[in-house]
Amino acid sequence: MAGATILGGIAGPELSRAERDFFRAADPWGFILFARNVDTPDRLRRLTAELREAVGRNAPVLVDQEGGRVQRMRAPHWTDWPAPLDQAGRGERAVWLHHHLLAQELRAVGIDADCAPVLDIARDETHPFLKNRCLGSDAETVIRLGRAAAQAMLAAGVLPVVKHMPGHGRARVDSHKDLPVVEASLDELRASDFAPFRALADLPMAMTAHIRFTAIDDAPATASAPVIEMIRREIGFDGLLMSDDIGMQALSGSPAERAAAAIAAGCDLVLSCNETLAQMDEIVAAAGAMSPRAALRAEAALALRRAPVQQDTAALRAELAALGGLAA
């Protein structure tokens, strides 16, 4: 099992010698890829293999591949997927097909975890950066379609990472740029925002929200021990909990200080997407090694990383196309 509580990103489509040496020494739990790392299928397969070789084990490789504006792998080599909220309007079967076929494409290039589905509830006030990434505008719909999406990915051999716990839908600003402040009462949050995460608390991995909930704490959820405690005890999530990207401007302090705050609050892992190797070295030192409890959660999550269920891909794509669920 990994020593460092970090999910690290890399600079380009090839692993540099300096990155290889850093990862070998730091031993991160896993890796996350972005559009800057994606070229051809062959190069991407080679990259995922080299990342695992650098740490000497079958480390998880993650990506954000939702559909719509958030998809790192695109045409001509991969499918351009509609936004999840658009797909949700076509029904549960379309959502299942979307996520299963998407996960097949990931698995084929060595990516075995996807930061999806989004379980936030779309509202009138939801910021545009998030709104069409959601699966519905009420908890019941998000629960039903979120379960379908997660099961579809698991059947394709890809682990889902639900986000953004305990709920990002009320945010009126983009947490990449500012700290959203949500002033809803705890009763309101329990009745709606928390409900999808509570219903899907059995899933293996989740990502936090960089949001301040005034009813709970002054700190953003990612760095808030009271919020993380609520995620664990009230929402009932005992899976592997990672921070959202610590480079986002909703958080304050240096990257190392942000990482330390997230781990101290109770996150199991820190997600470092755009930091330099020098900054990641500081993050590793600040975050420390995975706790025994985090290591057990990580082991349980990876135990669900199974061989794909064999499916007739052409038939599934034809079915989704008939539902109107494939982008032109």
XYZ file of C-alpha atoms in Angstrom:
328
model
C 0.000 0.000 0.000
C 1.138 3.549 -0.724
C 2.997 5.632 1.780
C 1.904 9.157 0.785
C -1.607 10.539 1.189
C -1.561 12.191 -2.224
C -3.078 11.761 -5.635
C -0.610 13.455 -7.959
C -0.869 14.953 -11.417
C 1.874 15.129 -14.038
C 2.868 17.819 -16.508
C 2.378 16.257 -19.945
C 1.645 13.167 -22.044
C 4.912 11.494 -21.048
C 6.406 10.798 -17.645
C 9.632 12.757 -17.212
C 12.651 11.320 -15.446
C 12.225 13.837 -12.631
C 8.573 12.847 -12.185
C 9.459 9.162 -12.242
C 12.113 9.673 -9.571
C 9.763 11.765 -7.440
C 6.917 9.254 -7.582
C 9.248 6.364 -6.857
C 10.427 8.126 -3.692
C 7.095 9.651 -2.593
C 4.987 6.558 -3.345
C 1.641 8.336 -3.870
C -1.518 6.305 -3.475
C -2.469 7.013 -7.067
C -2.485 9.447 -9.973
C -4.916 11.750 -11.741
C -4.790 12.661 -15.432
C -5.954 15.740 -17.332
C -6.324 16.797 -20.956
C -2.654 17.823 -20.959
C -1.749 14.160 -20.402
C -3.962 12.783 -23.176
C -2.660 12.242 -26.711
C -3.255 9.028 -28.651
C -4.617 5.822 -27.112
C -1.215 4.135 -27.425
C 0.582 6.992 -25.685
C -2.034 7.104 -22.952
C -1.793 3.350 -22.335
C 1.984 3.700 -22.142
C 1.672 6.559 -19.671
C -0.655 4.706 -17.296
C 1.670 1.697 -17.402
C 4.716 3.873 -16.664
C 2.995 5.524 -13.718
C 2.316 2.150 -12.151
C 5.825 0.995 -12.921
C 7.214 4.070 -11.133
C 5.603 3.022 -7.845
C 5.985 -0.715 -8.411
C 2.326 -1.675 -7.970
C -1.073 -1.523 -9.628
C -1.816 1.998 -8.396
C -5.176 3.529 -9.322
C -5.204 6.059 -12.157
C -8.070 8.537 -12.044
C -9.566 11.051 -14.456
C -12.488 13.501 -14.551
C -14.623 12.117 -17.372
C -18.240 13.118 -16.855
C -19.447 14.394 -20.219
C -20.221 17.907 -21.406
C -17.628 20.471 -20.341
C -15.803 18.043 -18.032
C -14.165 15.332 -20.109
C -10.421 15.001 -20.527
C -10.565 12.467 -23.376
C -12.336 13.636 -26.518
C -12.712 12.995 -30.246
C -11.192 11.876 -32.515
C -9.934 9.005 -30.358
C -12.772 8.902 -27.835
C -16.451 9.761 -27.624
C -17.598 13.322 -26.982
C -20.264 12.730 -24.351
C -23.294 14.926 -23.640
C -23.512 16.675 -20.286
C -24.855 14.415 -17.501
C -27.940 16.585 -16.910
C -28.847 16.296 -20.598
C -28.359 12.546 -20.455
C -30.469 12.355 -17.313
C -33.403 13.767 -19.273
C -33.290 10.678 -21.497
C -33.894 8.342 -18.579
C -32.153 5.848 -16.342
C -31.146 3.481 -19.140
C -29.412 6.301 -21.014
C -27.507 7.245 -17.862
C -26.419 3.628 -17.361
C -25.290 3.280 -20.989
C -23.478 6.638 -20.920
C -21.421 5.719 -17.861
C -20.801 2.123 -18.869
C -19.558 2.981 -22.360
C -17.539 5.888 -21.021
C -15.914 3.587 -18.468
C -15.097 1.032 -21.177
C -13.075 3.715 -22.962
C -11.225 4.546 -19.756
C -10.449 0.972 -18.873
C -9.056 0.314 -22.372
C -6.237 2.827 -21.758
C -5.438 1.796 -18.190
C -7.625 4.276 -16.289
C -9.534 2.474 -13.567
C -11.264 5.211 -11.542
C -13.446 8.110 -12.645
C -14.325 11.191 -10.598
C -18.040 10.740 -11.241
C -20.961 10.713 -10.792
C -21.801 14.160 -9.453
C -24.438 13.716 -6.726
C -25.048 17.427 -6.211
C -28.601 18.662 -6.765
C -29.080 21.178 -9.589
C -30.992 24.252 -8.454
C -32.011 27.552 -10.003
C -29.104 29.211 -8.228
C -26.469 26.544 -8.968
C -23.433 28.127 -10.604
C -23.122 27.312 -14.340
C -19.735 25.632 -13.795
C -21.603 22.828 -12.016
C -25.258 22.841 -13.012
C -25.330 20.619 -16.119
C -22.855 18.223 -14.514
C -25.592 17.169 -12.061
C -28.067 14.342 -12.627
C -31.252 16.050 -11.511
C -32.966 18.812 -9.572
C -34.347 16.690 -6.722
C -32.788 14.185 -4.351
C -34.876 11.201 -5.461
C -33.834 11.570 -9.111
C -30.174 12.099 -8.247
C -30.187 9.021 -6.009
C -31.752 6.809 -8.680
C -29.576 8.011 -11.545
C -26.461 8.243 -9.404
C -26.844 4.599 -8.447
C -27.292 3.626 -12.096
C -24.171 5.569 -13.099
C -22.035 4.045 -10.355
C -23.193 0.504 -11.067
C -22.543 0.985 -14.777
C -18.949 2.038 -14.142
C -18.294 -0.772 -11.681
C -19.573 -3.282 -14.267
C -17.001 -1.887 -16.705
C -14.169 -2.307 -14.203
C -13.901 1.367 -13.223
C -14.289 2.688 -9.676
C -16.652 5.663 -9.231
C -15.663 8.639 -7.092
C -18.867 10.451 -6.085
C -18.715 14.207 -5.626
C -18.942 16.774 -4.104
C -19.663 15.590 -0.567
C -21.715 16.700 1.335
C -23.311 18.756 -1.487
C -22.285 21.540 -3.865
C -25.591 22.392 -5.540
C -26.370 25.502 -3.487
C -23.069 27.156 -4.425
C -23.546 30.430 -6.290
C -19.863 30.907 -7.143
C -17.234 28.719 -8.784
C -15.082 27.070 -6.106
C -12.170 27.031 -8.555
C -12.072 30.816 -8.114
C -13.790 31.705 -4.808
C -15.099 30.110 -1.631
C -18.844 29.456 -1.915
C -20.781 30.172 1.278
C -23.999 28.242 1.872
C -26.303 29.614 4.562
C -29.018 26.943 4.474
C -30.062 25.476 7.797
C -28.900 22.054 8.863
C -32.459 20.749 8.511
C -32.596 21.974 4.902
C -29.246 20.393 4.113
C -30.245 17.079 5.675
C -33.524 16.970 3.778
C -32.018 17.573 0.359
C -28.288 18.124 -0.227
C -27.067 15.332 2.038
C -29.704 12.811 0.894
C -27.998 11.481 -2.279
C -24.718 10.959 -0.453
C -26.489 9.241 2.414
C -28.328 6.918 0.021
C -25.120 6.034 -1.855
C -22.840 5.928 1.178
C -21.913 2.317 0.369
C -19.910 3.388 -2.702
C -16.125 3.062 -2.385
C -14.785 6.594 -2.885
C -15.913 10.207 -2.617
C -14.552 13.722 -3.068
C -15.204 16.665 -0.777
C -16.700 20.059 -1.586
C -14.709 23.263 -1.094
C -17.750 24.992 0.409
C -18.357 26.753 3.707
C -21.590 25.637 5.379
C -22.378 28.331 7.940
C -24.728 26.006 9.845
C -21.814 23.666 10.577
C -18.460 25.448 10.589
C -16.495 28.489 9.439
C -13.961 26.398 7.504
C -14.571 24.941 4.017
C -15.884 21.379 4.169
C -12.573 19.957 2.931
C -10.754 21.477 5.909
C -13.552 21.178 8.462
C -13.413 18.462 11.100
C -17.106 18.996 12.002
C -18.171 18.561 8.354
C -15.996 15.467 7.871
C -17.393 14.050 11.117
C -20.910 14.623 9.774
C -19.947 12.871 6.516
C -18.696 9.881 8.485
C -21.363 9.605 11.162
C -24.575 11.179 9.892
C -24.245 10.597 6.153
C -22.654 7.250 6.964
C -19.834 7.279 4.426
C -16.931 5.098 5.563
C -15.259 4.823 2.162
C -12.107 6.520 0.939
C -12.561 10.290 1.160
C -10.317 12.519 -0.924
C -10.178 16.285 -1.083
C -11.183 18.129 -4.207
C -8.192 19.730 -5.927
C -6.225 21.648 -3.297
C -5.112 24.108 -5.988
C -8.600 25.613 -6.195
C -8.912 29.154 -4.877
C -11.760 28.346 -2.491
C -8.994 27.249 -0.108
C -6.447 29.519 1.557
C -2.791 29.091 2.450
C 0.066 27.398 0.612
C -0.505 24.035 -1.098
C 1.240 22.310 1.809
C -0.910 24.153 4.352
C -4.075 23.249 2.449
C -3.038 19.608 2.335
C -2.244 19.495 6.036
C -5.608 21.100 6.875
C -7.523 18.556 4.787
C -5.781 15.594 6.405
C -6.159 17.081 9.886
C -9.895 17.533 9.250
C -10.262 13.838 8.419
C -9.784 13.450 4.663
C -7.952 10.253 3.753
C -6.228 11.654 0.648
C -5.225 14.971 -0.868
C -5.783 15.654 -4.564
C -2.888 17.652 -6.056
C -3.558 18.391 -9.718
C -1.399 21.284 -10.878
C 1.404 21.710 -8.359
C 5.085 21.552 -9.281
C 7.268 18.683 -8.113
C 8.770 20.973 -5.467
C 5.302 21.861 -4.204
C 4.213 18.218 -4.246
C 7.280 17.349 -2.202
C 6.116 19.891 0.402
C 2.581 18.497 0.228
C 3.817 14.961 0.871
C 5.787 16.168 3.880
C 2.823 18.137 5.236
C 0.186 15.446 4.668
C 2.274 12.539 5.886
C 1.705 8.844 5.372
C -1.729 7.295 5.072
C -3.253 6.521 8.449
C -4.032 2.879 9.237
C -7.743 3.643 8.909
C -7.251 5.374 5.549
C -5.171 2.436 4.332
C -7.997 0.041 5.201
C -10.491 2.206 3.328
C -8.154 2.346 0.340
C -7.747 -1.428 0.365
C -11.525 -1.918 0.508
C -12.021 0.471 -2.420
C -9.428 -1.234 -4.600
C -10.934 -4.632 -3.820
C -13.916 -3.546 -5.943
C -11.661 -2.934 -8.958
C -12.668 -6.033 -10.908
C -12.479 -7.322 -14.443
C -15.174 -5.833 -16.679
C -18.395 -7.674 -17.377
C -18.292 -8.566 -21.068
C -20.783 -6.554 -23.104
C -21.570 -6.079 -26.789
C -20.216 -2.544 -27.090
C -21.601 -1.928 -30.580
C -25.090 -2.945 -29.483
C -24.902 -0.727 -26.391
C -23.765 2.250 -28.453
C -26.577 1.683 -30.935
C -29.073 1.568 -28.076
C -27.777 4.821 -26.611
C -27.797 6.472 -30.051
C -31.442 5.451 -30.458
C -32.192 7.216 -27.172
C -30.485 10.350 -28.498
C -27.664 9.983 -25.992
C -24.576 10.159 -28.200
C -23.186 13.551 -29.165
C -22.751 14.182 -32.856
